[in-house]
CSV table of C-alpha atoms and ligand atoms in Angstrom, one decimal:
chain,number,residue,atom,x,y,z
A,1,MET,CA,20.1,166.2,126.1
A,2,ILE,CA,17.3,165.3,123.7
A,3,GLY,CA,16.4,167.2,120.5
A,4,ALA,CA,13.4,169.3,120.0
A,5,HIS,CA,11.1,169.6,117.0
A,6,VAL,CA,11.6,172.8,115.2
A,7,PHE,CA,8.9,174.1,113.0
A,8,ILE,CA,9.7,177.2,110.9
A,9,ASP,CA,6.4,178.5,109.6
A,10,ARG,CA,6.5,180.9,106.6
A,11,ILE,CA,9.2,182.9,108.2
A,12,GLY,CA,10.4,186.1,106.2
A,13,LYS,CA,12.6,189.0,106.8
A,14,ALA,CA,12.8,192.3,104.9
A,15,TYR,CA,15.3,195.0,105.3
A,16,GLY,CA,13.6,198.0,103.9
A,17,SER,CA,12.6,197.1,100.3
A,18,GLN,CA,15.1,194.1,100.3
A,19,THR,CA,13.8,190.7,101.0
A,20,ALA,CA,16.5,188.7,102.8
A,21,VAL,CA,14.3,185.6,103.7
A,22,GLY,CA,11.1,185.2,101.7
A,23,GLY,CA,8.7,182.9,103.4
A,24,VAL,CA,10.6,179.9,104.4
A,25,THR,CA,8.9,176.8,105.8
A,26,LEU,CA,11.0,174.0,107.4
A,27,ASP,CA,9.5,171.0,109.4
A,28,ILE,CA,12.5,169.7,111.3
A,29,PRO,CA,12.0,166.5,113.5
A,30,ALA,CA,13.8,166.3,116.8
A,31,GLY,CA,17.3,164.9,116.4
A,32,GLU,CA,17.7,165.7,112.7
A,33,PHE,CA,20.9,167.2,111.3
A,34,LEU,CA,19.6,169.7,108.7
A,35,SER,CA,22.0,171.7,106.5
A,36,ILE,CA,21.1,174.9,105.0
A,37,LEU,CA,23.3,175.3,101.9
A,38,GLY,CA,23.4,178.2,99.5
A,39,PRO,CA,25.5,180.8,97.9
A,40,SER,CA,26.7,184.0,99.6
A,41,GLY,CA,23.8,186.4,100.3
A,42,SER,CA,21.0,183.7,100.0
A,43,GLY,CA,19.7,184.4,103.4
A,44,LYS,CA,21.3,181.6,105.4
A,45,THR,CA,22.5,183.7,108.3
A,46,THR,CA,19.5,185.6,108.4
A,47,LEU,CA,17.2,182.7,108.7
A,48,LEU,CA,19.5,181.4,111.5
A,49,THR,CA,19.6,184.5,113.5
A,50,MET,CA,15.9,184.6,113.4
A,51,ILE,CA,15.6,181.0,114.9
A,52,ALA,CA,18.1,182.0,117.4
A,53,GLY,CA,16.1,185.2,118.2
A,54,PHE,CA,18.7,187.9,117.4
A,55,GLU,CA,16.6,189.1,114.6
A,56,SER,CA,12.8,189.3,114.6
A,57,PRO,CA,11.1,188.0,111.6
A,58,SER,CA,9.0,190.3,109.5
A,59,ALA,CA,6.4,187.5,108.8
A,60,GLY,CA,5.7,184.0,110.0
A,61,ARG,CA,6.3,182.1,113.2
A,62,LEU,CA,8.7,179.8,114.9
A,63,VAL,CA,7.7,176.8,117.0
A,64,ILE,CA,10.3,174.9,119.0
A,65,GLY,CA,9.4,171.8,121.0
A,66,GLY,CA,5.6,172.7,120.6
A,67,ARG,CA,6.1,176.2,122.0
A,68,ASP,CA,5.6,179.3,120.0
A,69,VAL,CA,8.9,181.1,120.6
A,70,THR,CA,8.4,183.9,117.8
A,71,ALA,CA,8.2,186.7,120.5
A,72,ILE,CA,10.5,185.1,122.9
A,73,SER,CA,14.1,186.6,123.7
A,74,PRO,CA,17.1,184.7,122.7
A,75,ASP,CA,18.2,183.6,126.2
A,76,ARG,CA,14.9,182.2,126.8
A,77,ARG,CA,14.7,180.0,123.8
A,78,ASN,CA,17.4,177.4,125.1
A,79,ILE,CA,19.4,177.2,121.8
A,80,GLY,CA,23.1,176.8,121.4
A,81,MET,CA,24.8,178.7,118.8
A,82,VAL,CA,28.2,178.5,117.2
A,83,PHE,CA,29.2,181.5,114.9
A,84,GLN,CA,31.6,181.3,111.8
A,85,ARG,CA,34.3,183.2,113.8
A,86,TYR,CA,35.0,181.7,117.2
A,87,ALA,CA,33.7,184.6,119.1
A,88,LEU,CA,35.2,183.5,122.3
A,89,PHE,CA,35.9,185.8,125.1
A,90,PRO,CA,39.6,186.7,124.8
A,91,HIS,CA,40.1,187.6,128.4
A,92,LEU,CA,38.5,184.4,129.8
A,93,THR,CA,40.2,181.0,130.0
A,94,VAL,CA,38.7,178.0,128.1
A,95,ALA,CA,37.0,176.7,131.3
A,96,GLU,CA,35.4,180.2,132.0
A,97,ASN,CA,34.3,180.6,128.4
A,98,ILE,CA,32.6,177.3,128.5
A,99,ALA,CA,31.2,178.0,131.9
A,100,PHE,CA,29.7,181.3,130.8
A,101,PRO,CA,26.3,180.0,129.6
A,102,LEU,CA,25.9,178.2,132.9
A,103,ARG,CA,26.7,181.2,134.8
A,104,MET,CA,24.1,183.1,132.9
A,105,ARG,CA,21.7,180.4,133.9
A,106,GLY,CA,22.5,180.7,137.6
A,107,ILE,CA,24.0,177.1,137.7
A,108,ARG,CA,26.1,176.6,141.0
A,109,LYS,CA,29.8,176.7,140.9
A,110,ASN,CA,30.6,173.1,141.8
A,111,LEU,CA,28.0,171.9,139.3
A,112,ARG,CA,29.5,174.2,136.7
A,113,ALA,CA,32.9,172.8,137.0
A,114,GLU,CA,31.8,169.3,136.7
A,115,ARG,CA,29.8,170.2,133.5
A,116,VAL,CA,32.6,172.0,132.0
A,117,GLY,CA,35.0,169.2,132.6
A,118,ARG,CA,32.5,166.8,131.0
A,119,THR,CA,32.2,168.9,128.0
A,120,LEU,CA,35.9,169.4,127.5
A,121,ASP,CA,36.2,165.6,127.5
A,122,LEU,CA,33.4,165.5,124.9
A,123,VAL,CA,35.3,167.8,122.5
A,124,GLN,CA,38.6,166.1,123.2
A,125,LEU,CA,40.2,169.0,125.0
A,126,PRO,CA,40.6,167.8,128.5
A,127,ASP,CA,43.9,169.4,129.3
A,128,TYR,CA,43.1,172.9,128.0
A,129,ALA,CA,40.8,174.3,130.7
A,130,MET,CA,43.4,177.0,131.9
A,131,ARG,CA,44.5,178.2,128.5
A,132,TYR,CA,43.5,181.4,126.9
A,133,PRO,CA,41.9,181.5,123.3
A,134,HIS,CA,45.0,183.0,121.9
A,135,GLU,CA,47.0,180.1,123.1
A,136,LEU,CA,44.8,177.6,121.1
A,137,SER,CA,45.0,176.6,117.3
A,138,GLY,CA,42.0,177.6,115.2
A,139,GLY,CA,40.5,174.1,115.3
A,140,GLN,CA,41.0,174.1,119.2
A,141,GLN,CA,39.3,177.5,119.4
A,142,GLN,CA,36.4,176.1,117.3
A,143,ARG,CA,36.0,173.1,119.6
A,144,VAL,CA,35.8,175.5,122.5
A,145,ALA,CA,33.1,177.3,120.7
A,146,VAL,CA,31.2,174.0,120.2
A,147,ALA,CA,31.7,173.1,123.9
A,148,ARG,CA,30.3,176.5,124.9
A,149,ALA,CA,27.3,176.0,122.8
A,150,ILE,CA,26.4,172.4,124.0
A,151,VAL,CA,27.5,172.8,127.6
A,152,PHE,CA,23.9,173.8,128.8
A,153,GLU,CA,22.5,170.8,126.8
A,154,PRO,CA,20.3,172.8,124.5
A,155,PRO,CA,17.9,170.7,122.6
A,156,VAL,CA,18.5,172.7,119.4
A,157,LEU,CA,22.0,173.8,118.2
A,158,LEU,CA,22.4,176.3,115.4
A,159,MET,CA,25.9,176.4,113.6
A,160,ASP,CA,26.7,179.1,111.1
A,161,GLU,CA,29.6,178.0,108.9
A,162,PRO,CA,31.4,176.9,112.1
A,163,LEU,CA,34.4,175.4,110.2
A,164,GLY,CA,34.6,178.2,107.4
A,165,ALA,CA,37.9,179.4,108.8
A,166,LEU,CA,39.7,176.1,109.1
A,167,ASP,CA,41.9,174.2,106.6
A,168,LYS,CA,40.5,171.4,104.7
A,169,LYS,CA,42.0,168.6,106.7
A,170,LEU,CA,41.0,170.0,110.0
A,171,ARG,CA,37.6,170.8,108.6
A,172,GLU,CA,37.1,167.3,107.6
A,173,THR,CA,38.2,165.9,111.1
A,174,MET,CA,35.9,168.5,112.8
A,175,GLN,CA,32.8,167.5,110.5
A,176,ILE,CA,33.1,163.9,111.7
A,177,GLU,CA,33.6,165.0,115.5
A,178,ILE,CA,30.5,167.5,115.2
A,179,LYS,CA,28.4,164.6,113.5
A,180,GLN,CA,29.4,162.2,116.1
A,181,LEU,CA,28.7,164.6,118.9
A,182,GLN,CA,25.4,165.4,117.6
A,183,GLN,CA,24.5,161.8,117.4
A,184,ARG,CA,25.6,161.1,120.9
A,185,LEU,CA,23.7,164.1,122.3
A,186,GLY,CA,20.5,163.6,120.1
A,187,ALA,CA,20.2,167.4,119.6
A,188,THR,CA,18.5,168.9,116.6
A,189,VAL,CA,21.1,170.7,114.5
A,190,ILE,CA,20.7,173.3,112.0
A,191,TYR,CA,24.0,173.8,110.3
A,192,VAL,CA,24.7,176.6,107.8
A,193,THR,CA,27.3,176.2,105.2
A,194,HIS,CA,28.1,177.1,101.7
A,195,ASP,CA,30.4,174.1,101.3
A,196,GLN,CA,28.3,171.4,99.4
A,197,GLU,CA,30.7,168.5,100.3
A,198,GLU,CA,30.3,169.3,104.0
A,199,ALA,CA,26.5,169.4,103.6
A,200,LEU,CA,26.5,166.1,101.7
A,201,THR,CA,28.6,164.2,104.3
A,202,MET,CA,27.0,165.5,107.5
A,203,SER,CA,23.3,165.9,107.0
A,204,ASP,CA,20.2,164.0,107.3
A,205,ARG,CA,18.6,166.5,105.0
A,206,ILE,CA,19.8,169.5,103.1
A,207,ALA,CA,17.7,172.7,102.3
A,208,VAL,CA,19.3,174.4,99.3
A,209,MET,CA,18.6,178.2,99.5
A,210,ALA,CA,18.6,180.6,96.8
A,211,LYS,CA,17.6,184.3,97.0
A,212,GLY,CA,15.9,183.9,100.3
A,213,LYS,CA,13.9,180.8,99.5
A,214,ILE,CA,14.2,177.0,99.7
A,215,ALA,CA,15.2,175.9,96.1
A,216,GLN,CA,15.0,172.2,97.1
A,217,LEU,CA,14.7,170.2,100.3
A,218,GLY,CA,15.8,166.5,100.5
A,219,THR,CA,18.3,163.9,101.7
A,220,PRO,CA,21.9,164.3,100.4
A,221,ALA,CA,21.4,161.4,97.9
A,222,ASP,CA,18.0,162.8,96.6
A,223,ILE,CA,19.4,166.3,96.0
A,224,TYR,CA,22.6,164.9,94.3
A,225,ARG,CA,20.7,162.4,92.1
A,226,ASN,CA,17.5,164.3,91.5
A,227,PRO,CA,18.2,168.1,91.3
A,228,GLN,CA,14.9,169.8,90.5
A,229,SER,CA,16.5,172.8,88.8
A,230,ALA,CA,19.7,173.7,87.0
A,231,PHE,CA,20.5,175.9,90.0
A,232,VAL,CA,20.6,173.0,92.4
A,233,ALA,CA,22.3,170.6,89.9
A,234,ASP,CA,25.0,173.3,89.4
A,235,PHE,CA,25.4,174.0,93.1
A,236,ILE,CA,25.6,170.4,94.4
A,237,GLY,CA,28.6,168.4,93.1
A,238,LYS,CA,30.4,169.2,89.7
A,239,MET,CA,28.1,169.5,86.8
A,240,ASN,CA,28.7,170.0,83.0
A,241,PHE,CA,26.0,171.9,81.2
A,242,LEU,CA,25.6,172.0,77.3
A,243,THR,CA,22.9,174.1,75.6
A,244,GLY,CA,20.8,172.6,72.8
A,245,GLU,CA,17.5,172.7,71.0
A,246,PHE,CA,14.6,170.7,72.2
A,247,LEU,CA,13.2,168.4,69.4
A,248,GLY,CA,10.4,166.9,71.4
A,249,GLY,CA,10.0,163.1,72.2
A,250,ALA,CA,8.1,160.7,74.2
A,251,ALA,CA,7.5,161.1,77.9
A,252,GLY,CA,10.6,160.4,79.7
A,253,THR,CA,12.9,160.5,76.8
A,254,HIS,CA,13.5,163.7,74.7
A,255,SER,CA,15.6,164.3,71.8
A,256,ILE,CA,18.1,167.3,72.1
A,257,LYS,CA,20.0,168.7,69.2
A,258,LEU,CA,23.5,169.8,70.4
A,259,GLY,CA,25.2,170.2,66.9
A,260,ASP,CA,24.7,169.6,63.3
A,261,ASP,CA,25.0,165.7,63.6
A,262,VAL,CA,24.7,165.5,67.4
A,263,VAL,CA,21.4,164.6,68.8
A,264,VAL,CA,21.1,162.9,72.2
A,265,GLN,CA,18.3,161.5,74.2
A,266,ALA,CA,17.6,162.4,77.8
A,267,PRO,CA,14.9,162.3,80.4
A,268,GLY,CA,13.3,165.6,81.7
A,269,SER,CA,14.5,166.3,85.3
A,270,VAL,CA,11.6,168.2,86.5
A,271,PRO,CA,8.1,166.9,86.8
A,272,GLY,CA,5.9,168.7,84.3
A,273,PHE,CA,9.0,169.3,81.9
A,274,GLU,CA,7.0,167.3,79.2
A,275,THR,CA,4.1,169.7,79.2
A,276,ALA,CA,6.2,172.8,79.7
A,277,ALA,CA,8.8,172.4,77.0
A,278,ARG,CA,8.0,173.3,73.3
A,279,VAL,CA,9.8,172.0,70.3
A,280,GLY,CA,12.5,174.5,69.3
A,281,ASP,CA,13.1,175.7,73.0
A,282,ARG,CA,16.6,176.1,74.1
A,283,VAL,CA,17.2,173.6,76.8
A,284,ARG,CA,20.1,172.7,79.0
A,285,LEU,CA,21.6,169.4,79.4
A,286,ALA,CA,23.4,168.4,82.6
A,287,LEU,CA,26.0,165.9,82.8
A,288,ARG,CA,27.8,164.6,86.0
A,289,PRO,CA,31.5,164.2,85.3
A,290,GLU,CA,31.7,161.0,87.2
A,291,ARG,CA,28.9,159.5,85.1
A,292,LEU,CA,30.8,159.9,81.8
A,293,GLY,CA,33.1,157.6,80.0
A,294,LEU,CA,35.5,158.0,77.1
A,295,THR,CA,35.9,155.8,74.0
A,296,ALA,CA,38.0,156.3,70.7
A,297,ARG,CA,35.9,158.5,68.2
A,298,GLY,CA,33.2,156.5,66.6
A,299,ALA,CA,33.0,153.9,69.3
A,300,GLY,CA,30.6,155.8,71.6
A,301,GLY,CA,27.2,154.4,70.2
A,302,LYS,CA,24.1,156.2,71.2
A,303,ASN,CA,24.5,159.5,73.0
A,304,ALA,CA,28.1,160.0,72.0
A,305,LEU,CA,29.4,163.5,72.3
A,306,PRO,CA,32.5,164.0,69.9
A,307,GLY,CA,35.3,166.0,71.1
A,308,ARG,CA,39.0,166.1,71.5
A,309,ILE,CA,41.1,165.7,74.6
A,310,GLU,CA,42.4,169.1,75.7
A,311,THR,CA,44.1,168.1,79.0
A,312,SER,CA,44.2,165.2,81.3
A,313,VAL,CA,45.2,165.6,84.9
A,314,PHE,CA,45.8,163.2,87.8
A,315,ALA,CA,43.6,164.0,90.7
A,316,GLY,CA,44.4,161.2,93.1
A,317,SER,CA,41.5,158.9,93.1
A,318,PHE,CA,40.4,159.8,89.6
A,319,ASP,CA,41.7,161.1,86.4
A,320,LEU,CA,40.1,164.3,85.1
A,321,HIS,CA,39.9,164.7,81.3
A,322,LEU,CA,38.9,168.1,79.7
A,323,VAL,CA,37.4,167.4,76.3
A,324,ARG,CA,36.6,170.2,74.0
A,325,THR,CA,33.4,169.3,72.0
A,326,ASP,CA,33.5,169.4,68.2
A,327,PHE,CA,30.1,170.8,68.0
A,328,GLY,CA,27.9,173.6,69.1
A,329,SER,CA,29.9,176.4,70.8
A,330,ARG,CA,32.8,174.0,71.5
A,331,GLU,CA,32.4,173.9,75.1
A,332,ILE,CA,34.6,172.0,77.6
A,333,ILE,CA,33.3,168.8,79.2
A,334,GLN,CA,34.8,167.4,82.2
A,335,VAL,CA,35.0,163.7,82.5
A,336,GLN,CA,36.0,162.1,85.6
A,337,ILE,CA,37.3,158.4,85.5
A,338,PRO,CA,38.4,156.4,88.5
A,339,ALA,CA,42.2,156.1,88.6
A,340,ASP,CA,43.6,153.1,86.7
A,341,ARG,CA,40.3,152.3,85.0
A,342,MET,CA,41.4,153.4,81.5
A,343,ASN,CA,44.0,150.9,79.9
A,344,ALA,CA,45.3,153.1,77.2
A,345,PRO,CA,45.2,156.8,78.0
A,346,PHE,CA,44.3,159.1,75.2
A,347,ALA,CA,46.9,161.6,74.0
A,348,LYS,CA,46.3,165.3,74.0
A,349,GLY,CA,44.3,166.3,70.9
A,350,ALA,CA,43.0,162.7,70.4
A,351,PRO,CA,39.6,162.6,68.9
A,352,VAL,CA,37.1,160.8,71.4
A,353,ASP,CA,33.6,160.3,72.1
A,354,VAL,CA,32.3,161.3,75.5
A,355,VAL,CA,29.6,158.9,76.5
A,356,ALA,CA,26.9,159.3,79.2
A,357,GLU,CA,25.9,156.4,81.3
A,358,GLN,CA,22.3,155.4,81.5
A,359,GLY,CA,20.6,158.1,83.6
A,360,GLY,CA,23.7,160.3,83.6
A,361,LEU,CA,22.1,163.0,81.5
A,362,ARG,CA,19.3,165.3,82.7
A,363,LEU,CA,17.5,168.1,81.1
A,364,PHE,CA,16.5,171.5,82.2
A,365,ALA,CA,14.8,174.5,80.8
A,366,ASP,CA,17.4,177.0,79.7
A,367,ALA,CA,16.0,179.8,81.8
A,368,GLU,CA,16.9,178.2,84.9
A,369,VAL,CA,20.6,178.9,85.6
B,1,ATP,N1,21.1,193.9,108.9
B,1,ATP,C1,21.1,194.0,107.5
B,1,ATP,N2,20.4,195.0,106.9
B,1,ATP,C2,20.2,195.0,105.5
B,1,ATP,N3,20.4,193.9,104.8
B,1,ATP,C3,20.9,192.9,105.4
B,1,ATP,C4,21.2,192.8,106.8
B,1,ATP,N4,21.6,191.5,107.0
B,1,ATP,C5,21.5,190.8,105.9
B,1,ATP,N5,21.2,191.7,104.9
B,1,ATP,C6,21.0,191.3,103.4
B,1,ATP,O1,20.1,190.1,103.4
B,1,ATP,C7,20.7,189.2,102.4
B,1,ATP,C8,21.0,187.8,103.0
B,1,ATP,O2,22.1,188.0,103.9
B,1,ATP,P1,22.7,186.7,104.7
B,1,ATP,O3,23.7,187.3,105.7
B,1,ATP,O4,21.5,186.0,105.5
B,1,ATP,O5,23.3,185.8,103.7
B,1,ATP,P2,24.1,184.5,103.8
B,1,ATP,O6,23.3,183.5,103.0
B,1,ATP,O7,24.4,184.2,105.2
B,1,ATP,O8,25.4,184.9,103.0
B,1,ATP,P3,27.0,184.4,103.4
B,1,ATP,O9,27.1,182.9,102.8
B,1,ATP,O10,27.8,185.4,102.7
B,1,ATP,O11,27.2,184.4,104.9
B,1,ATP,C9,22.0,189.7,101.7
B,1,ATP,O12,21.6,190.3,100.6
B,1,ATP,C10,22.3,190.9,102.8
B,1,ATP,O13,23.0,191.9,102.1
B,2,MG,MG1,26.1,184.1,106.4
């Protein structure tokens, strides 16, 4: 199997007056693992079903492997698809389920058996051929669904929240398995999820969707470090937001007043922020919990945010401190500190300074969340 280039060209879908997908363009190189990440109702499934051919777009076109397939029926697009719920045929055995796409393609029986055997090995279920779906665990059923999607060696594989119904541990195991499988097969994978951790670990690139459009497209590291809007910043990873007043400043570093004696400096996150923001505007300051530190009150230096420890909890690899600010609307800031990093833990109610690392603060126009 070798992946195909997928070009989604201004694809749109309207249901009556409602726009489910509003002109999405994605250029996906052969063999890429692209995740589509977005909240419920953002148009992920609609986009995927248009690529598969089960829905026809109201606008735009779709080119796979250099061939315009916009008007081609699903069975002639040669795309594998895994749905959120397993969608196995309950009355067919595992082997028969996996053989189904091969039968549809008129592949001879002995060749079918060989391919099914090989694919069962690939998804690590060699001894399950004769079982029925109800005799399998959720994770095993999902692996059968993956096997059925890849058995005919499609150059493009679409997955719509394939692990959504599984528990966390199994989901993480399956994430690694699917990723390894994709690398071995070389297929182009378009993977829908609303789980940002899943998208971050599995993808070459992530397309964040909001309201039927791509809010941001980039590598996981890029999206995580340089969110271009408060929406993306909020959606990917954990993020604290504080509201303040824009006091102006030189390019790259702006002053934001958060409270009577609390003024911090932060770079604008979005290109053009400098020209768009006006002195006196309400702006939103974003702070990643893992890029914050804690000191005793008064020791925080520049960009110190005074507050009091409300709760501290042990969370395995890190400690999570909730700090209630002593300024503004007294919001809670989450501070995440690697376990055992802090020599003297602060007591509940202790006055502290929350300190942002260099580059740990980002600034957005208020209207964006
Ligand atoms: N057949 C349909 N008829 C009318 N509206 C639809 C239809 N299918 C989807 N929609 C609407 O289109 C929008 C996008 O739906 P879609 O299923 O693509 O979202 P999604 O991102 O997959 O959400 P989820 O994470 O909940 O699966 C929603 O507002 C939905 O109500
Ligand atoms: Mg969906």
